[in-house]
Tab-separated table of C-alpha atoms in Angstrom:
chain	number	residue	atom	x	y	z
A	1	MET	CA	53.070	16.470	28.021
A	2	ALA	CA	52.119	18.386	31.064
A	3	ALA	CA	48.569	19.110	29.718
A	4	ASN	CA	47.707	15.461	28.865
A	5	ARG	CA	48.566	14.674	32.023
A	6	LYS	CA	46.174	16.917	34.281
A	7	ARG	CA	43.191	15.317	32.227
A	8	LYS	CA	41.984	12.490	33.938
A	9	ASP	CA	39.975	9.673	32.564
A	10	ASN	CA	36.833	8.189	34.570
A	11	LYS	CA	38.992	5.709	36.398
A	12	GLY	CA	41.046	8.415	37.756
A	13	GLY	CA	44.319	7.555	35.427
A	14	PRO	CA	46.131	10.219	33.419
A	15	GLN	CA	44.732	10.015	29.675
A	16	LEU	CA	46.846	10.113	26.506
A	17	PRO	CA	46.644	10.797	23.030
A	18	ARG	CA	47.752	8.901	20.055
A	19	LYS	CA	50.808	7.285	21.309
A	20	GLU	CA	51.546	3.851	22.485
A	21	ILE	CA	51.427	3.465	26.261
A	22	GLU	CA	54.655	1.381	26.457
A	23	ASP	CA	56.795	3.764	25.156
A	24	LEU	CA	56.154	6.282	27.056
A	25	PRO	CA	58.298	6.742	31.039
A	26	PRO	CA	56.627	4.997	33.882
A	27	ALA	CA	53.479	6.764	34.817
A	28	PRO	CA	53.513	8.690	38.188
A	29	ALA	CA	53.004	6.702	42.052
A	30	GLY	CA	49.676	4.947	42.156
A	31	LYS	CA	48.677	6.180	38.084
A	32	LYS	CA	48.760	4.425	35.080
A	33	TRP	CA	48.855	6.048	31.128
A	34	VAL	CA	45.380	5.403	29.713
A	35	LYS	CA	44.687	5.907	26.011
A	36	LYS	CA	42.221	8.544	25.344
A	37	LYS	CA	39.182	7.456	24.395
A	38	ARG	CA	38.077	8.537	20.890
A	39	TRP	CA	34.035	8.584	19.549
A	40	TRP	CA	34.917	5.918	17.056
A	41	ASN	CA	36.715	3.513	19.375
A	42	CYS	CA	33.135	1.674	20.833
A	43	THR	CA	32.052	-1.557	21.567
A	44	PRO	CA	30.523	-4.363	19.450
A	45	VAL	CA	27.176	-3.454	20.217
A	46	LYS	CA	27.182	-0.141	20.353
A	47	CYS	CA	28.704	-0.121	16.622
A	48	PHE	CA	26.340	-2.325	15.364
A	49	LEU	CA	23.423	-0.235	17.423
A	50	LEU	CA	24.749	2.952	15.213
A	51	ILE	CA	24.830	0.892	12.189
A	52	LEU	CA	21.115	-0.092	12.155
A	53	VAL	CA	20.106	3.996	13.366
A	54	ALA	CA	21.991	4.926	10.162
A	55	ILE	CA	20.399	2.416	7.676
A	56	PHE	CA	16.958	3.394	9.589
A	57	VAL	CA	17.333	6.805	8.376
A	58	LEU	CA	18.669	6.649	5.263
A	59	ASN	CA	16.070	4.404	3.910
A	60	PHE	CA	13.376	6.251	5.724
A	61	ALA	CA	14.814	9.460	3.901
A	62	SER	CA	15.236	7.554	0.807
A	63	LEU	CA	11.460	6.426	1.006
A	64	LYS	CA	10.297	9.836	1.603
A	65	ARG	CA	12.163	10.761	-2.094
A	66	GLU	CA	11.286	8.107	-3.354
A	67	GLU	CA	7.388	8.532	-3.178
A	68	LYS	CA	7.415	11.576	-5.209
A	69	ALA	CA	9.389	10.118	-7.562
A	70	LEU	CA	8.324	6.846	-8.643
A	71	PHE	CA	4.556	7.873	-8.315
A	72	PRO	CA	2.509	6.077	-11.383
A	73	GLN	CA	1.020	7.609	-13.806
A	74	GLY	CA	-2.797	7.936	-12.286
A	75	GLU	CA	-4.576	9.899	-9.086
A	76	LEU	CA	-5.004	9.342	-5.514
A	77	TYR	CA	-8.805	10.031	-5.072
A	78	ASP	CA	-10.551	10.390	-1.364
A	79	ILE	CA	-13.132	7.935	-0.769
A	80	GLY	CA	-14.084	9.207	2.258
A	81	TRP	CA	-12.770	10.328	5.946
A	82	GLY	CA	-9.550	11.299	4.106
A	83	GLN	CA	-8.498	7.804	3.214
A	84	LYS	CA	-6.981	7.976	-0.820
A	85	LEU	CA	-6.495	5.147	-3.098
A	86	PHE	CA	-4.688	5.506	-6.028
A	87	MET	CA	-6.355	4.589	-9.692
A	88	ARG	CA	-5.533	5.506	-13.293
A	89	CYS	CA	-7.775	5.188	-16.718
A	90	THR	CA	-6.936	5.427	-19.900
A	91	GLY	CA	-9.054	5.151	-22.960
A	92	LYS	CA	-12.421	5.689	-24.045
A	93	GLY	CA	-15.718	3.583	-24.485
A	94	THR	CA	-17.767	1.018	-22.732
A	95	PRO	CA	-18.038	-1.635	-21.197
A	96	VAL	CA	-14.860	0.040	-18.410
A	97	VAL	CA	-12.680	-2.571	-17.839
A	98	LEU	CA	-11.650	-2.680	-14.294
A	99	LEU	CA	-8.311	-4.970	-13.576
A	100	ASP	CA	-7.190	-5.721	-10.037
A	101	SER	CA	-4.476	-7.277	-8.843
A	102	PRO	CA	-3.395	-10.779	-7.377
A	103	ILE	CA	-2.816	-10.736	-3.847
A	104	GLY	CA	-0.181	-8.324	-2.226
A	105	GLU	CA	0.504	-7.028	-5.862
A	106	THR	CA	0.138	-3.615	-7.616
A	107	SER	CA	-1.802	-2.033	-10.581
A	108	ASP	CA	2.379	-2.230	-12.171
A	109	ILE	CA	1.545	-6.266	-13.086
A	110	TRP	CA	-0.941	-4.856	-15.947
A	111	THR	CA	1.792	-2.459	-17.215
A	112	MET	CA	1.700	-4.961	-20.441
A	113	VAL	CA	-1.614	-5.635	-21.167
A	114	GLU	CA	-3.428	-2.323	-20.196
A	115	PRO	CA	-1.946	-0.888	-23.589
A	116	LEU	CA	-3.403	-3.674	-25.281
A	117	LEU	CA	-7.071	-3.231	-24.150
A	118	ASN	CA	-7.187	1.090	-23.681
A	119	LYS	CA	-7.021	0.907	-27.527
A	120	HIS	CA	-10.535	-0.527	-27.719
A	121	THR	CA	-12.496	1.080	-24.656
A	122	LYS	CA	-11.284	2.596	-20.928
A	123	VAL	CA	-9.261	0.785	-18.827
A	124	CYS	CA	-9.015	1.550	-15.397
A	125	VAL	CA	-6.409	-0.107	-13.092
A	126	TYR	CA	-5.718	0.802	-9.011
A	127	ASP	CA	-4.071	-0.320	-5.948
A	128	ARG	CA	-6.379	-1.903	-3.109
A	129	ALA	CA	-5.999	-0.166	0.326
A	130	GLY	CA	-2.475	0.608	1.457
A	131	LEU	CA	-0.777	-1.375	-1.661
A	132	GLY	CA	1.284	0.823	-3.603
A	133	PHE	CA	0.655	4.399	-3.649
A	134	SER	CA	-3.148	4.166	-1.635
A	135	HIS	CA	-3.122	5.084	1.790
A	136	ARG	CA	-4.053	2.334	4.597
A	137	GLY	CA	-7.945	2.408	5.923
A	138	TYR	CA	-8.767	3.422	9.497
A	139	ARG	CA	-9.553	0.908	11.671
A	140	ASN	CA	-11.944	3.043	13.584
A	141	THR	CA	-13.325	5.581	11.283
A	142	THR	CA	-15.594	7.387	13.618
A	143	GLU	CA	-12.690	8.217	15.999
A	144	TYR	CA	-10.851	9.074	12.945
A	145	ALA	CA	-13.111	11.672	11.572
A	146	GLN	CA	-15.026	12.540	14.836
A	147	ASP	CA	-18.318	11.206	12.772
A	148	TYR	CA	-20.796	9.784	14.456
A	149	GLY	CA	-23.003	8.970	11.552
A	150	LYS	CA	-25.197	5.826	10.515
A	151	GLU	CA	-22.494	5.386	7.438
A	152	ALA	CA	-19.171	6.234	9.419
A	153	LYS	CA	-20.571	3.143	11.882
A	154	ARG	CA	-21.281	0.977	9.193
A	155	ARG	CA	-18.182	1.391	7.503
A	156	ASP	CA	-16.341	0.474	10.851
A	157	THR	CA	-17.704	-3.168	10.719
A	158	LEU	CA	-16.179	-3.940	7.657
A	159	THR	CA	-13.035	-5.293	8.938
A	160	LEU	CA	-9.858	-4.401	7.239
A	161	GLY	CA	-7.813	-6.644	4.875
A	162	THR	CA	-11.237	-8.588	3.952
A	163	ILE	CA	-13.499	-8.660	0.926
A	164	GLU	CA	-16.110	-6.788	2.378
A	165	ARG	CA	-13.840	-4.233	2.517
A	166	MET	CA	-12.241	-3.799	-0.095
A	167	VAL	CA	-15.533	-4.048	-2.171
A	168	ASP	CA	-16.688	-0.932	-0.038
A	169	ASP	CA	-13.733	0.752	-1.326
A	170	LEU	CA	-13.662	-0.354	-4.682
A	171	HIS	CA	-17.320	0.904	-5.200
A	172	ARG	CA	-16.525	4.310	-3.476
A	173	LEU	CA	-13.376	4.644	-5.525
A	174	LEU	CA	-15.827	4.390	-8.543
A	175	HIS	CA	-18.028	6.405	-7.692
A	176	VAL	CA	-15.992	9.160	-6.431
A	177	SER	CA	-13.551	9.088	-9.191
A	178	SER	CA	-17.131	9.338	-11.509
A	179	VAL	CA	-15.666	5.740	-13.653
A	180	VAL	CA	-19.320	4.545	-12.738
A	181	GLY	CA	-22.178	7.637	-12.756
A	182	ASP	CA	-25.762	7.838	-12.088
A	183	SER	CA	-26.503	5.572	-15.116
A	184	ASN	CA	-24.531	2.709	-13.607
A	185	THR	CA	-21.704	2.664	-16.376
A	186	PRO	CA	-21.172	-0.756	-17.150
A	187	LEU	CA	-18.262	-2.865	-15.615
A	188	LEU	CA	-16.014	-5.502	-17.181
A	189	LEU	CA	-14.158	-6.609	-13.981
A	190	VAL	CA	-10.977	-8.921	-14.528
A	191	GLY	CA	-9.251	-10.235	-10.870
A	192	MET	CA	-6.423	-12.193	-10.984
A	193	ASP	CA	-6.032	-15.016	-8.099
A	194	PHE	CA	-7.435	-13.692	-4.628
A	195	SER	CA	-8.834	-10.420	-6.671
A	196	THR	CA	-11.315	-12.754	-8.444
A	197	LEU	CA	-13.172	-12.808	-4.881
A	198	ILE	CA	-13.725	-9.063	-5.186
A	199	SER	CA	-14.980	-9.587	-8.706
A	200	ARG	CA	-17.595	-11.848	-7.739
A	201	PHE	CA	-18.337	-10.157	-4.453
A	202	TYR	CA	-19.120	-6.773	-5.853
A	203	ALA	CA	-20.986	-8.368	-8.997
A	204	GLN	CA	-23.325	-9.717	-6.424
A	205	PHE	CA	-23.983	-6.161	-4.126
A	206	TYR	CA	-23.522	-4.632	-7.352
A	207	GLU	CA	-25.047	-6.317	-10.240
A	208	ASN	CA	-26.189	-3.490	-12.018
A	209	GLU	CA	-23.054	-1.860	-12.598
A	210	VAL	CA	-21.638	-5.343	-14.191
A	211	ALA	CA	-21.342	-6.159	-17.767
A	212	GLY	CA	-19.063	-9.146	-17.242
A	213	LEU	CA	-16.159	-11.177	-15.068
A	214	VAL	CA	-12.769	-12.402	-16.027
A	215	LEU	CA	-11.604	-14.865	-13.620
A	216	ILE	CA	-7.553	-15.180	-13.958
A	217	ASP	CA	-6.646	-18.326	-12.239
A	218	PRO	CA	-9.331	-17.877	-9.709
A	219	LEU	CA	-9.062	-18.316	-5.838
A	220	VAL	CA	-12.173	-20.463	-5.016
A	221	GLU	CA	-13.460	-20.045	-1.820
A	222	THR	CA	-13.908	-24.148	-1.331
A	223	LEU	CA	-9.828	-24.397	-0.980
A	224	PHE	CA	-9.807	-24.359	2.597
A	225	ASP	CA	-12.411	-26.167	3.715
A	226	ASN	CA	-11.175	-29.806	3.430
A	227	ASN	CA	-7.476	-29.069	2.596
A	228	SER	CA	-5.594	-28.484	5.883
A	229	THR	CA	-2.213	-29.052	3.251
A	230	TRP	CA	-3.605	-25.562	1.577
A	231	SER	CA	-4.514	-23.693	4.483
A	232	GLN	CA	-1.223	-24.906	6.370
A	233	TYR	CA	1.272	-23.501	3.356
A	234	TRP	CA	-0.895	-20.349	2.924
A	235	TYR	CA	-0.269	-19.258	6.886
A	236	ASN	CA	2.431	-20.527	7.409
A	237	GLU	CA	4.656	-20.256	4.515
A	238	VAL	CA	3.643	-17.660	3.121
A	239	ILE	CA	2.507	-15.123	5.480
A	240	SER	CA	5.891	-16.038	7.360
A	241	HIS	CA	8.297	-15.153	4.210
A	242	VAL	CA	6.296	-11.658	4.107
A	243	ARG	CA	6.399	-11.359	8.023
A	244	VAL	CA	10.191	-11.569	7.779
A	245	LEU	CA	10.400	-8.819	4.787
A	246	TYR	CA	8.055	-6.601	6.743
A	247	LEU	CA	10.753	-7.008	9.968
A	248	SER	CA	13.656	-5.908	7.988
A	249	SER	CA	12.035	-3.580	6.080
A	250	LEU	CA	11.506	-1.442	9.031
A	251	ILE	CA	14.967	-0.996	9.659
A	252	GLY	CA	16.106	-1.121	5.985
A	253	ILE	CA	17.748	-4.088	5.678
A	254	ASN	CA	15.432	-4.844	3.074
A	255	ARG	CA	17.551	-2.007	0.936
A	256	ILE	CA	20.781	-3.119	1.634
A	257	ALA	CA	19.771	-6.941	0.647
A	258	LEU	CA	18.628	-4.969	-2.772
A	259	LEU	CA	21.572	-3.238	-2.971
A	260	THR	CA	24.045	-6.109	-2.748
A	261	GLY	CA	21.751	-8.435	-4.953
A	262	TYR	CA	21.030	-10.723	-1.963
A	263	ILE	CA	17.456	-10.207	-2.740
A	264	LYS	CA	16.177	-9.727	-6.453
A	265	PRO	CA	12.660	-7.412	-7.052
A	266	ILE	CA	11.369	-9.485	-9.472
A	267	GLU	CA	13.171	-13.253	-9.847
A	268	ASN	CA	12.115	-14.240	-13.169
A	269	LYS	CA	14.696	-12.658	-15.532
A	270	LYS	CA	12.829	-12.643	-19.205
A	271	VAL	CA	10.264	-10.437	-17.399
A	272	VAL	CA	13.329	-7.997	-15.660
A	273	LYS	CA	14.351	-7.528	-19.454
A	274	ILE	CA	11.204	-6.653	-21.009
A	275	VAL	CA	9.715	-4.155	-18.189
A	276	SER	CA	10.580	-0.562	-17.744
A	277	GLU	CA	13.084	0.497	-15.461
A	278	ASN	CA	10.284	2.429	-13.020
A	279	ILE	CA	8.759	-0.994	-12.480
A	280	VAL	CA	12.118	-2.699	-11.379
A	281	ASN	CA	12.700	0.797	-9.335
A	282	ARG	CA	8.849	0.849	-7.836
A	283	ARG	CA	9.185	-2.770	-6.824
A	284	LYS	CA	12.637	-1.970	-5.191
A	285	TYR	CA	10.434	0.859	-3.138
A	286	LEU	CA	7.507	-1.251	-2.416
A	287	MET	CA	9.750	-3.980	-0.608
A	288	CYS	CA	11.371	-1.115	1.500
A	289	ASN	CA	7.861	0.093	2.521
A	290	SER	CA	6.692	-1.136	5.863
A	291	VAL	CA	3.702	0.065	5.246
A	292	HIS	CA	3.070	-1.499	2.089
A	293	LEU	CA	4.238	-5.310	3.425
A	294	SER	CA	2.213	-4.853	6.357
A	295	SER	CA	-0.634	-4.471	4.239
A	296	VAL	CA	-0.071	-7.638	1.981
A	297	ILE	CA	0.422	-9.648	5.497
A	298	GLU	CA	-3.307	-8.389	6.387
A	299	GLU	CA	-4.853	-9.511	3.252
A	300	ILE	CA	-3.217	-13.184	3.844
A	301	ALA	CA	-3.244	-13.346	7.160
A	302	MET	CA	-7.474	-12.253	6.667
A	303	THR	CA	-8.157	-14.586	3.744
A	304	ASN	CA	-9.994	-17.451	5.775
A	305	ASP	CA	-12.640	-14.810	6.684
A	306	SER	CA	-12.959	-13.211	3.150
A	307	LEU	CA	-13.344	-17.050	1.980
A	308	ALA	CA	-16.238	-17.363	4.577
A	309	GLN	CA	-17.624	-13.771	3.553
A	310	VAL	CA	-17.814	-15.014	-0.106
A	311	LYS	CA	-19.674	-18.396	1.165
A	312	THR	CA	-22.044	-16.505	3.030
A	313	VAL	CA	-23.533	-14.561	0.187
A	314	LEU	CA	-23.756	-17.285	-1.887
A	315	LYS	CA	-26.041	-18.757	0.452
A	316	VAL	CA	-28.137	-15.326	0.868
A	317	LYS	CA	-28.095	-14.277	-2.233
A	318	PRO	CA	-26.994	-16.643	-5.678
A	319	PHE	CA	-25.226	-14.958	-8.514
A	320	PRO	CA	-27.118	-13.019	-10.567
A	321	GLN	CA	-26.598	-15.570	-13.807
A	322	ASP	CA	-27.173	-12.995	-16.511
A	323	ILE	CA	-23.636	-12.151	-16.093
A	324	PRO	CA	-20.973	-13.380	-17.943
A	325	VAL	CA	-18.359	-15.004	-16.800
A	326	ALA	CA	-14.748	-16.212	-17.770
A	327	VAL	CA	-12.191	-18.565	-16.402
A	328	VAL	CA	-8.766	-17.895	-17.282
A	329	LYS	CA	-6.364	-20.821	-16.457
A	330	TYR	CA	-2.763	-21.572	-17.301
A	331	LYS	CA	-1.735	-24.098	-20.216
A	332	ASP	CA	0.951	-25.392	-17.653
A	333	PHE	CA	-0.150	-25.337	-14.480
A	334	ASP	CA	-0.868	-29.442	-14.264
A	335	LYS	CA	2.454	-30.293	-15.700
A	336	SER	CA	5.183	-28.277	-13.923
A	337	ALA	CA	2.961	-27.202	-10.963
A	338	GLU	CA	3.702	-28.550	-7.641
A	339	ASP	CA	1.116	-31.142	-5.772
A	340	ILE	CA	0.021	-28.216	-3.897
A	341	LYS	CA	-0.612	-26.212	-6.652
A	342	LYS	CA	-2.649	-28.699	-8.328
A	343	LEU	CA	-5.473	-28.908	-5.807
A	344	TRP	CA	-5.629	-24.904	-6.382
A	345	ASN	CA	-6.724	-25.992	-9.997
A	346	THR	CA	-8.883	-28.700	-8.781
A	347	GLU	CA	-10.882	-26.609	-6.800
A	348	GLN	CA	-11.591	-23.963	-9.887
A	349	GLU	CA	-13.922	-26.677	-11.158
A	350	GLY	CA	-16.262	-26.025	-8.627
A	351	LEU	CA	-16.850	-22.371	-10.482
A	352	LYS	CA	-19.142	-24.529	-12.692
A	353	ARG	CA	-21.904	-25.467	-9.997
A	354	VAL	CA	-21.784	-21.356	-9.206
A	355	HIS	CA	-21.801	-19.836	-12.654
A	356	SER	CA	-23.986	-21.204	-15.010
A	357	GLN	CA	-22.491	-18.994	-17.966
A	358	LEU	CA	-19.264	-19.562	-17.537
A	359	LYS	CA	-16.571	-20.212	-20.362
A	360	GLU	CA	-13.059	-21.260	-19.953
A	361	TYR	CA	-10.066	-19.835	-21.924
A	362	PHE	CA	-6.339	-21.167	-21.091
A	363	ILE	CA	-3.237	-19.208	-21.999
A	364	PRO	CA	0.436	-19.935	-22.115
A	365	GLY	CA	2.428	-20.164	-18.510
A	366	ALA	CA	2.328	-21.805	-14.767
A	367	ASP	CA	2.062	-18.497	-12.904
A	368	PHE	CA	1.425	-14.769	-12.999
A	369	ASN	CA	4.554	-13.854	-15.067
A	370	SER	CA	2.263	-14.730	-17.948
A	371	MET	CA	1.086	-11.035	-17.339
A	372	TYR	CA	4.426	-10.023	-18.985
A	373	LEU	CA	5.609	-12.871	-20.773
A	374	HIS	CA	2.148	-13.451	-22.518
A	375	PRO	CA	-0.030	-9.816	-22.378
A	376	GLN	CA	-1.426	-10.603	-25.971
A	377	ALA	CA	-2.919	-14.030	-24.448
A	378	ILE	CA	-4.946	-12.232	-21.536
A	379	ALA	CA	-5.794	-9.009	-23.744
A	380	SER	CA	-7.430	-11.625	-25.782
A	381	ILE	CA	-9.349	-12.970	-23.775
A	382	ILE	CA	-10.772	-9.477	-22.566
A	383	LEU	CA	-11.522	-8.088	-25.645
A	384	LYS	CA	-13.812	-11.377	-26.596
A	385	SER	CA	-15.855	-10.205	-23.341
A	386	ILE	CA	-15.954	-6.646	-24.337
A	387	ASN	CA	-17.116	-7.403	-27.850
A	388	GLN	CA	-19.596	-10.395	-26.546
A	389	TRP	CA	-21.150	-7.530	-24.387
A	390	ARG	CA	-21.337	-5.383	-27.452
A	391	GLU	CA	-23.045	-7.816	-29.598
A	392	ASP	CA	-25.866	-8.268	-26.759
A	393	ASN	CA	-26.456	-4.658	-26.068
A	394	VAL	CA	-26.758	-3.888	-29.921
A	395	LYS	CA	-29.223	-6.427	-30.024
A	396	GLN	CA	-31.541	-5.202	-27.301
């Protein structure tokens, strides 16, 4: 007890171990007994901060481990200045089918369609810059690489998250990976919603490389022109939701929410039953990955600029009319969708004025879950475009 009384707290009172103060004899004159402070006796604010730091550290460590464990079949290709994009190619034959994902999605969305196509021809899937396992682009290429050449300067004029930059990325990727060689291997570009703009833009710039387009539920460049309802929904509700996910991912809150079931990696229960465990785990990983989520925000935030770029190119150079275009719509879109989605469908009629060789097809479903639930319907339409190109080239 004497030893304990010699120790002083920061207020000058004798410090005690665990015994209750009221059970002890009176303290010396002018002093009072003070409970000994332990490291776990923190204030609510300190405890909260300690928990946040612990969650952040654990989330960061988990992301590093999961990045290696969950890396899908495929490769990272350096498209220049140290930036690498993920791509996987399977099967053999021409035309080469390139599958591009909806806005904010990765190549995993084609997991049910790809094996139905690679039995007939070569099929490639990839992740756009910053999404999935692809690296983010550099805002200033010349500074990063200390390269002040003409090509680096041109690259810096292409804004991140816009169609121009995405098409430049894709063109580099296809040539670096030798998917498209000197002989301009024909490409059948398959896009969905936002990525249909990439397919159309690519065809206008590199028409000699393109055998045809398949546009699934396409986003049309005129959607925001006279439609404040859609632009408000896009920039207020859609981007706000992703921003919340992004901010909570920075400190690891998303991981806790996933572990407790507060949020789900895939909402549709039918889809969860048919996809592999790896797909679900990769989805969880990406919902905790702030780099991926910030790239999703970038794509959404720059959509208006991308639409403007598509409109400008159409004014400067009409779309090549010898490139066949297939537009795929949902059978249940008009019946079950909200009014705001019907406007999207209405604007798609404008594509007939741009593409004279347009053919329309319909698939079951009302959203991109059809990619998982009705892959055969989508694959059959793509195969029709493949066979049509082959027939036309045999005749020539």
